[in-house]
Amino acid sequence: MKDSLIIVGCFVLGVIVAICGLLPEGFVPGDYTEYLLYLLLICVGIAIGMDESFIPSLKGQRAHHLLMPLLTVLGTLAGCLLAFCVMLLIYREPPVSALDTVAAGAGYGYYSLSSIMLDKARGAQLGTIALAANLFRELITLLAAPLIRKWFGPYALISSGGATSMDTTMGGIVKQCGSAYAPVSLYHGIILSIAVPFIVT
């Protein structure tokens, strides 16, 4: 929770700084986000490459465990399309297209990467929506972990965590489901983290 609140605090601080006009003249955030995105992708690659437990954790996994990332992708896609249908009922002209709705949700909880990518590709509005959607996914997984586990089972909790099931939500997953689910949670999070740049674009 602390890391998530720090991210929200940084976002709010950025909005306040921009509104108050405290930025240097000629400062254009878009000039920096592309380089920050590349740096973030390098850091993701380094983190995955340094994780010595990743390959050994795959050994002994059941076939349906290996399919979990695909099922999470399909479930998220269906949820995003359902959200767009709800927007169609509320608004005559939804503020974002179906494709943008799916792209915003395709961060699978990886808000820092997906929001930067969408901000650069489609503008600040969609980048902000992606940040909020993926941050809420992580927060809901953390706060509702006992209920998700009780009502839908351990695999639903892992899927709910999305890409964060390898780091920020893994502690809650292991606490609610047991250490036996740690390897599949790690695998699930790593595969989705690798997939985010491809699926979002």
PDB file of C-alpha atoms in Angstrom:
ATOM      1  CA  MET A   1       0.000   0.000   0.000  1.00  0.00           C
ATOM      2  CA  LYS A   2       2.806   2.416   0.850  1.00  0.00           C
ATOM      3  CA  ASP A   3       4.343   2.161  -2.650  1.00  0.00           C
ATOM      4  CA  SER A   4       0.947   2.701  -4.276  1.00  0.00           C
ATOM      5  CA  LEU A   5       0.253   5.757  -2.137  1.00  0.00           C
ATOM      6  CA  ILE A   6       3.680   7.188  -3.019  1.00  0.00           C
ATOM      7  CA  ILE A   7       2.802   6.833  -6.734  1.00  0.00           C
ATOM      8  CA  VAL A   8      -0.538   8.608  -6.199  1.00  0.00           C
ATOM      9  CA  GLY A   9       1.227  11.324  -4.178  1.00  0.00           C
ATOM     10  CA  CYS A  10       3.776  11.904  -6.966  1.00  0.00           C
ATOM     11  CA  PHE A  11       0.985  12.163  -9.540  1.00  0.00           C
ATOM     12  CA  VAL A  12      -0.942  14.687  -7.402  1.00  0.00           C
ATOM     13  CA  LEU A  13       2.270  16.654  -6.783  1.00  0.00           C
ATOM     14  CA  GLY A  14       2.871  16.823 -10.557  1.00  0.00           C
ATOM     15  CA  VAL A  15      -0.647  18.164 -11.136  1.00  0.00           C
ATOM     16  CA  ILE A  16      -0.218  20.792  -8.403  1.00  0.00           C
ATOM     17  CA  VAL A  17       3.186  21.898  -9.740  1.00  0.00           C
ATOM     18  CA  ALA A  18       1.745  22.282 -13.262  1.00  0.00           C
ATOM     19  CA  ILE A  19      -1.385  24.146 -12.104  1.00  0.00           C
ATOM     20  CA  CYS A  20       0.645  26.550  -9.967  1.00  0.00           C
ATOM     21  CA  GLY A  21       2.994  27.294 -12.895  1.00  0.00           C
ATOM     22  CA  LEU A  22       6.117  26.254 -11.000  1.00  0.00           C
ATOM     23  CA  LEU A  23       7.750  24.607 -14.033  1.00  0.00           C
ATOM     24  CA  PRO A  24      10.642  26.239 -15.909  1.00  0.00           C
ATOM     25  CA  GLU A  25       9.664  28.089 -19.074  1.00  0.00           C
ATOM     26  CA  GLY A  26       9.738  25.826 -22.139  1.00  0.00           C
ATOM     27  CA  PHE A  27       9.493  22.625 -20.085  1.00  0.00           C
ATOM     28  CA  VAL A  28       7.701  19.945 -22.140  1.00  0.00           C
ATOM     29  CA  PRO A  29       7.109  16.661 -20.267  1.00  0.00           C
ATOM     30  CA  GLY A  30       6.787  14.721 -23.538  1.00  0.00           C
ATOM     31  CA  ASP A  31      10.465  15.386 -24.273  1.00  0.00           C
ATOM     32  CA  TYR A  32      11.444  13.329 -21.233  1.00  0.00           C
ATOM     33  CA  THR A  33       8.811  10.577 -21.087  1.00  0.00           C
ATOM     34  CA  GLU A  34      10.205   8.680 -24.091  1.00  0.00           C
ATOM     35  CA  TYR A  35      13.644   8.401 -22.480  1.00  0.00           C
ATOM     36  CA  LEU A  36      12.115   7.515 -19.115  1.00  0.00           C
ATOM     37  CA  LEU A  37      10.085   4.804 -20.844  1.00  0.00           C
ATOM     38  CA  TYR A  38      13.242   3.296 -22.366  1.00  0.00           C
ATOM     39  CA  LEU A  39      14.971   3.428 -18.983  1.00  0.00           C
ATOM     40  CA  LEU A  40      11.964   1.759 -17.346  1.00  0.00           C
ATOM     41  CA  LEU A  41      11.991  -1.062 -19.928  1.00  0.00           C
ATOM     42  CA  ILE A  42      15.732  -1.586 -19.344  1.00  0.00           C
ATOM     43  CA  CYS A  43      15.083  -1.791 -15.584  1.00  0.00           C
ATOM     44  CA  VAL A  44      12.296  -4.343 -16.126  1.00  0.00           C
ATOM     45  CA  GLY A  45      14.652  -6.460 -18.256  1.00  0.00           C
ATOM     46  CA  ILE A  46      17.395  -6.247 -15.636  1.00  0.00           C
ATOM     47  CA  ALA A  47      14.997  -7.196 -12.819  1.00  0.00           C
ATOM     48  CA  ILE A  48      13.717 -10.235 -14.716  1.00  0.00           C
ATOM     49  CA  GLY A  49      17.237 -11.242 -15.779  1.00  0.00           C
ATOM     50  CA  MET A  50      18.505 -11.034 -12.181  1.00  0.00           C
ATOM     51  CA  ASP A  51      15.663 -13.165 -10.818  1.00  0.00           C
ATOM     52  CA  GLU A  52      17.379 -16.544 -10.511  1.00  0.00           C
ATOM     53  CA  SER A  53      14.210 -18.201  -9.229  1.00  0.00           C
ATOM     54  CA  PHE A  54      12.205 -17.576 -12.415  1.00  0.00           C
ATOM     55  CA  ILE A  55      13.390 -20.514 -14.564  1.00  0.00           C
ATOM     56  CA  PRO A  56      13.496 -23.015 -11.661  1.00  0.00           C
ATOM     57  CA  SER A  57       9.981 -21.945 -10.632  1.00  0.00           C
ATOM     58  CA  LEU A  58       8.675 -23.083 -14.027  1.00  0.00           C
ATOM     59  CA  LYS A  59       9.804 -26.649 -13.409  1.00  0.00           C
ATOM     60  CA  GLY A  60       7.065 -28.764 -11.947  1.00  0.00           C
ATOM     61  CA  GLN A  61       4.311 -26.301 -12.814  1.00  0.00           C
ATOM     62  CA  ARG A  62       1.108 -27.798 -14.138  1.00  0.00           C
ATOM     63  CA  ALA A  63      -0.006 -26.959 -17.674  1.00  0.00           C
ATOM     64  CA  HIS A  64      -2.981 -24.907 -16.484  1.00  0.00           C
ATOM     65  CA  HIS A  65      -0.632 -22.740 -14.397  1.00  0.00           C
ATOM     66  CA  LEU A  66       1.299 -21.880 -17.553  1.00  0.00           C
ATOM     67  CA  LEU A  67      -1.954 -20.730 -19.193  1.00  0.00           C
ATOM     68  CA  MET A  68      -2.858 -18.320 -16.390  1.00  0.00           C
ATOM     69  CA  PRO A  69      -1.342 -15.195 -18.022  1.00  0.00           C
ATOM     70  CA  LEU A  70      -3.337 -15.868 -21.201  1.00  0.00           C
ATOM     71  CA  LEU A  71      -6.538 -16.263 -19.179  1.00  0.00           C
ATOM     72  CA  THR A  72      -5.790 -13.013 -17.326  1.00  0.00           C
ATOM     73  CA  VAL A  73      -5.300 -11.228 -20.666  1.00  0.00           C
ATOM     74  CA  LEU A  74      -8.610 -12.576 -21.999  1.00  0.00           C
ATOM     75  CA  GLY A  75     -10.468 -11.794 -18.762  1.00  0.00           C
ATOM     76  CA  THR A  76      -9.108  -8.249 -18.658  1.00  0.00           C
ATOM     77  CA  LEU A  77     -10.038  -7.743 -22.308  1.00  0.00           C
ATOM     78  CA  ALA A  78     -13.595  -8.919 -21.575  1.00  0.00           C
ATOM     79  CA  GLY A  79     -13.799  -6.664 -18.501  1.00  0.00           C
ATOM     80  CA  CYS A  80     -12.607  -3.623 -20.469  1.00  0.00           C
ATOM     81  CA  LEU A  81     -15.153  -4.271 -23.211  1.00  0.00           C
ATOM     82  CA  LEU A  82     -17.870  -4.631 -20.563  1.00  0.00           C
ATOM     83  CA  ALA A  83     -16.786  -1.283 -19.078  1.00  0.00           C
ATOM     84  CA  PHE A  84     -17.043   0.285 -22.529  1.00  0.00           C
ATOM     85  CA  CYS A  85     -20.583  -1.135 -22.927  1.00  0.00           C
ATOM     86  CA  VAL A  86     -21.523   0.466 -19.599  1.00  0.00           C
ATOM     87  CA  MET A  87     -20.117   3.781 -20.878  1.00  0.00           C
ATOM     88  CA  LEU A  88     -22.281   3.412 -23.988  1.00  0.00           C
ATOM     89  CA  LEU A  89     -25.336   3.153 -21.736  1.00  0.00           C
ATOM     90  CA  ILE A  90     -24.338   6.219 -19.701  1.00  0.00           C
ATOM     91  CA  TYR A  91     -22.986   8.484 -22.468  1.00  0.00           C
ATOM     92  CA  ARG A  92     -24.305   8.974 -25.959  1.00  0.00           C
ATOM     93  CA  GLU A  93     -20.738   9.505 -27.096  1.00  0.00           C
ATOM     94  CA  PRO A  94     -18.241   7.822 -24.721  1.00  0.00           C
ATOM     95  CA  PRO A  95     -15.182   9.926 -23.848  1.00  0.00           C
ATOM     96  CA  VAL A  96     -12.850   7.166 -25.121  1.00  0.00           C
ATOM     97  CA  SER A  97     -13.141   4.528 -27.840  1.00  0.00           C
ATOM     98  CA  ALA A  98     -13.430   0.777 -27.242  1.00  0.00           C
ATOM     99  CA  LEU A  99      -9.825   0.326 -28.359  1.00  0.00           C
ATOM    100  CA  ASP A 100      -8.600   3.031 -25.969  1.00  0.00           C
ATOM    101  CA  THR A 101     -10.590   1.432 -23.141  1.00  0.00           C
ATOM    102  CA  VAL A 102      -8.910  -1.913 -23.787  1.00  0.00           C
ATOM    103  CA  ALA A 103      -5.472  -0.258 -24.052  1.00  0.00           C
ATOM    104  CA  ALA A 104      -5.958   1.513 -20.714  1.00  0.00           C
ATOM    105  CA  GLY A 105      -6.784  -1.774 -18.991  1.00  0.00           C
ATOM    106  CA  ALA A 106      -4.013  -3.691 -20.751  1.00  0.00           C
ATOM    107  CA  GLY A 107      -1.430  -2.535 -18.244  1.00  0.00           C
ATOM    108  CA  TYR A 108      -2.548  -5.409 -15.975  1.00  0.00           C
ATOM    109  CA  GLY A 109      -1.699  -3.311 -12.931  1.00  0.00           C
ATOM    110  CA  TYR A 110       1.614  -2.078 -14.352  1.00  0.00           C
ATOM    111  CA  TYR A 111       0.555   1.568 -14.120  1.00  0.00           C
ATOM    112  CA  SER A 112       3.982   3.178 -14.436  1.00  0.00           C
ATOM    113  CA  LEU A 113       4.717   1.606 -17.822  1.00  0.00           C
ATOM    114  CA  SER A 114       1.265   1.594 -19.428  1.00  0.00           C
ATOM    115  CA  SER A 115       0.439   5.181 -18.453  1.00  0.00           C
ATOM    116  CA  ILE A 116       3.692   6.531 -19.922  1.00  0.00           C
ATOM    117  CA  MET A 117       3.192   4.545 -23.131  1.00  0.00           C
ATOM    118  CA  LEU A 118      -0.395   5.733 -23.597  1.00  0.00           C
ATOM    119  CA  ASP A 119       0.414   9.308 -22.631  1.00  0.00           C
ATOM    120  CA  LYS A 120       3.051   9.376 -25.364  1.00  0.00           C
ATOM    121  CA  ALA A 121       0.953   7.556 -27.980  1.00  0.00           C
ATOM    122  CA  ARG A 122      -2.557   8.893 -27.337  1.00  0.00           C
ATOM    123  CA  GLY A 123      -2.283  11.906 -25.047  1.00  0.00           C
ATOM    124  CA  ALA A 124      -2.444  12.871 -21.384  1.00  0.00           C
ATOM    125  CA  GLN A 125      -6.138  11.991 -20.951  1.00  0.00           C
ATOM    126  CA  LEU A 126      -5.702   8.327 -21.833  1.00  0.00           C
ATOM    127  CA  GLY A 127      -2.405   8.161 -19.940  1.00  0.00           C
ATOM    128  CA  THR A 128      -4.197   9.404 -16.809  1.00  0.00           C
ATOM    129  CA  ILE A 129      -7.052   6.933 -17.304  1.00  0.00           C
ATOM    130  CA  ALA A 130      -4.518   4.096 -17.651  1.00  0.00           C
ATOM    131  CA  LEU A 131      -2.703   5.233 -14.504  1.00  0.00           C
ATOM    132  CA  ALA A 132      -5.948   5.319 -12.498  1.00  0.00           C
ATOM    133  CA  ALA A 133      -7.329   2.034 -13.891  1.00  0.00           C
ATOM    134  CA  ASN A 134      -4.158   0.064 -13.237  1.00  0.00           C
ATOM    135  CA  LEU A 135      -3.497   1.656  -9.858  1.00  0.00           C
ATOM    136  CA  PHE A 136      -7.044   0.803  -8.778  1.00  0.00           C
ATOM    137  CA  ARG A 137      -6.488  -2.778  -9.943  1.00  0.00           C
ATOM    138  CA  GLU A 138      -3.514  -3.078  -7.619  1.00  0.00           C
ATOM    139  CA  LEU A 139      -5.269  -1.366  -4.700  1.00  0.00           C
ATOM    140  CA  ILE A 140      -8.412  -3.498  -5.068  1.00  0.00           C
ATOM    141  CA  THR A 141      -6.271  -6.656  -5.128  1.00  0.00           C
ATOM    142  CA  LEU A 142      -4.442  -5.575  -1.976  1.00  0.00           C
ATOM    143  CA  LEU A 143      -7.539  -4.463  -0.063  1.00  0.00           C
ATOM    144  CA  ALA A 144      -9.960  -7.169  -1.180  1.00  0.00           C
ATOM    145  CA  ALA A 145      -7.515 -10.121  -1.201  1.00  0.00           C
ATOM    146  CA  PRO A 146      -9.339 -12.085   1.540  1.00  0.00           C
ATOM    147  CA  LEU A 147     -12.706 -11.669  -0.183  1.00  0.00           C
ATOM    148  CA  ILE A 148     -11.385 -12.506  -3.660  1.00  0.00           C
ATOM    149  CA  ARG A 149      -9.722 -15.644  -2.248  1.00  0.00           C
ATOM    150  CA  LYS A 150     -12.836 -16.674  -0.342  1.00  0.00           C
ATOM    151  CA  TRP A 151     -15.373 -16.057  -3.122  1.00  0.00           C
ATOM    152  CA  PHE A 152     -13.403 -16.930  -6.266  1.00  0.00           C
ATOM    153  CA  GLY A 153     -10.374 -18.977  -5.194  1.00  0.00           C
ATOM    154  CA  PRO A 154      -6.581 -18.566  -5.214  1.00  0.00           C
ATOM    155  CA  TYR A 155      -6.163 -18.364  -8.998  1.00  0.00           C
ATOM    156  CA  ALA A 156      -8.626 -15.489  -9.183  1.00  0.00           C
ATOM    157  CA  LEU A 157      -6.543 -13.584  -6.635  1.00  0.00           C
ATOM    158  CA  ILE A 158      -3.370 -14.143  -8.675  1.00  0.00           C
ATOM    159  CA  SER A 159      -5.181 -13.059 -11.849  1.00  0.00           C
ATOM    160  CA  SER A 160      -6.557  -9.985 -10.089  1.00  0.00           C
ATOM    161  CA  GLY A 161      -3.003  -8.913  -9.265  1.00  0.00           C
ATOM    162  CA  GLY A 162      -2.031  -9.039 -12.943  1.00  0.00           C
ATOM    163  CA  ALA A 163       1.556  -7.965 -13.530  1.00  0.00           C
ATOM    164  CA  THR A 164       1.869  -6.991  -9.864  1.00  0.00           C
ATOM    165  CA  SER A 165       1.490 -10.628  -8.767  1.00  0.00           C
ATOM    166  CA  MET A 166       5.287 -10.903  -8.963  1.00  0.00           C
ATOM    167  CA  ASP A 167       5.960  -8.014  -6.580  1.00  0.00           C
ATOM    168  CA  THR A 168       3.556  -5.682  -4.750  1.00  0.00           C
ATOM    169  CA  THR A 169       0.566  -8.027  -4.461  1.00  0.00           C
ATOM    170  CA  MET A 170       2.592 -11.228  -4.049  1.00  0.00           C
ATOM    171  CA  GLY A 171       2.790 -10.843  -0.278  1.00  0.00           C
ATOM    172  CA  GLY A 172      -0.999 -10.698  -0.005  1.00  0.00           C
ATOM    173  CA  ILE A 173      -1.378 -13.627  -2.410  1.00  0.00           C
ATOM    174  CA  VAL A 174       1.002 -15.812  -0.397  1.00  0.00           C
ATOM    175  CA  LYS A 175      -0.628 -14.741   2.879  1.00  0.00           C
ATOM    176  CA  GLN A 176      -4.128 -15.615   1.637  1.00  0.00           C
ATOM    177  CA  CYS A 177      -3.340 -18.668  -0.520  1.00  0.00           C
ATOM    178  CA  GLY A 178      -0.195 -20.156   0.959  1.00  0.00           C
ATOM    179  CA  SER A 179       3.414 -20.418  -0.198  1.00  0.00           C
ATOM    180  CA  ALA A 180       2.520 -23.176  -2.685  1.00  0.00           C
ATOM    181  CA  TYR A 181       1.051 -20.474  -4.926  1.00  0.00           C
ATOM    182  CA  ALA A 182       4.184 -18.287  -4.903  1.00  0.00           C
ATOM    183  CA  PRO A 183       5.827 -19.864  -8.012  1.00  0.00           C
ATOM    184  CA  VAL A 184       2.730 -19.512 -10.209  1.00  0.00           C
ATOM    185  CA  SER A 185       2.207 -15.974  -8.900  1.00  0.00           C
ATOM    186  CA  LEU A 186       5.806 -15.064  -9.785  1.00  0.00           C
ATOM    187  CA  TYR A 187       5.566 -16.645 -13.250  1.00  0.00           C
ATOM    188  CA  HIS A 188       2.203 -14.973 -13.918  1.00  0.00           C
ATOM    189  CA  GLY A 189       3.521 -11.514 -12.983  1.00  0.00           C
ATOM    190  CA  ILE A 190       6.729 -11.811 -15.001  1.00  0.00           C
ATOM    191  CA  ILE A 191       4.977 -12.997 -18.175  1.00  0.00           C
ATOM    192  CA  LEU A 192       2.405 -10.174 -17.963  1.00  0.00           C
ATOM    193  CA  SER A 193       5.142  -7.589 -17.288  1.00  0.00           C
ATOM    194  CA  ILE A 194       6.921  -8.735 -20.447  1.00  0.00           C
ATOM    195  CA  ALA A 195       3.637  -8.698 -22.393  1.00  0.00           C
ATOM    196  CA  VAL A 196       2.472  -5.191 -21.374  1.00  0.00           C
ATOM    197  CA  PRO A 197       4.575  -3.186 -23.894  1.00  0.00           C
ATOM    198  CA  PHE A 198       3.407  -5.411 -26.756  1.00  0.00           C
ATOM    199  CA  ILE A 199      -0.267  -5.599 -25.819  1.00  0.00           C
ATOM    200  CA  VAL A 200      -0.660  -1.905 -24.950  1.00  0.00           C
ATOM    201  CA  THR A 201       0.872  -0.799 -28.249  1.00  0.00           C
TER     202      THR A 201
END
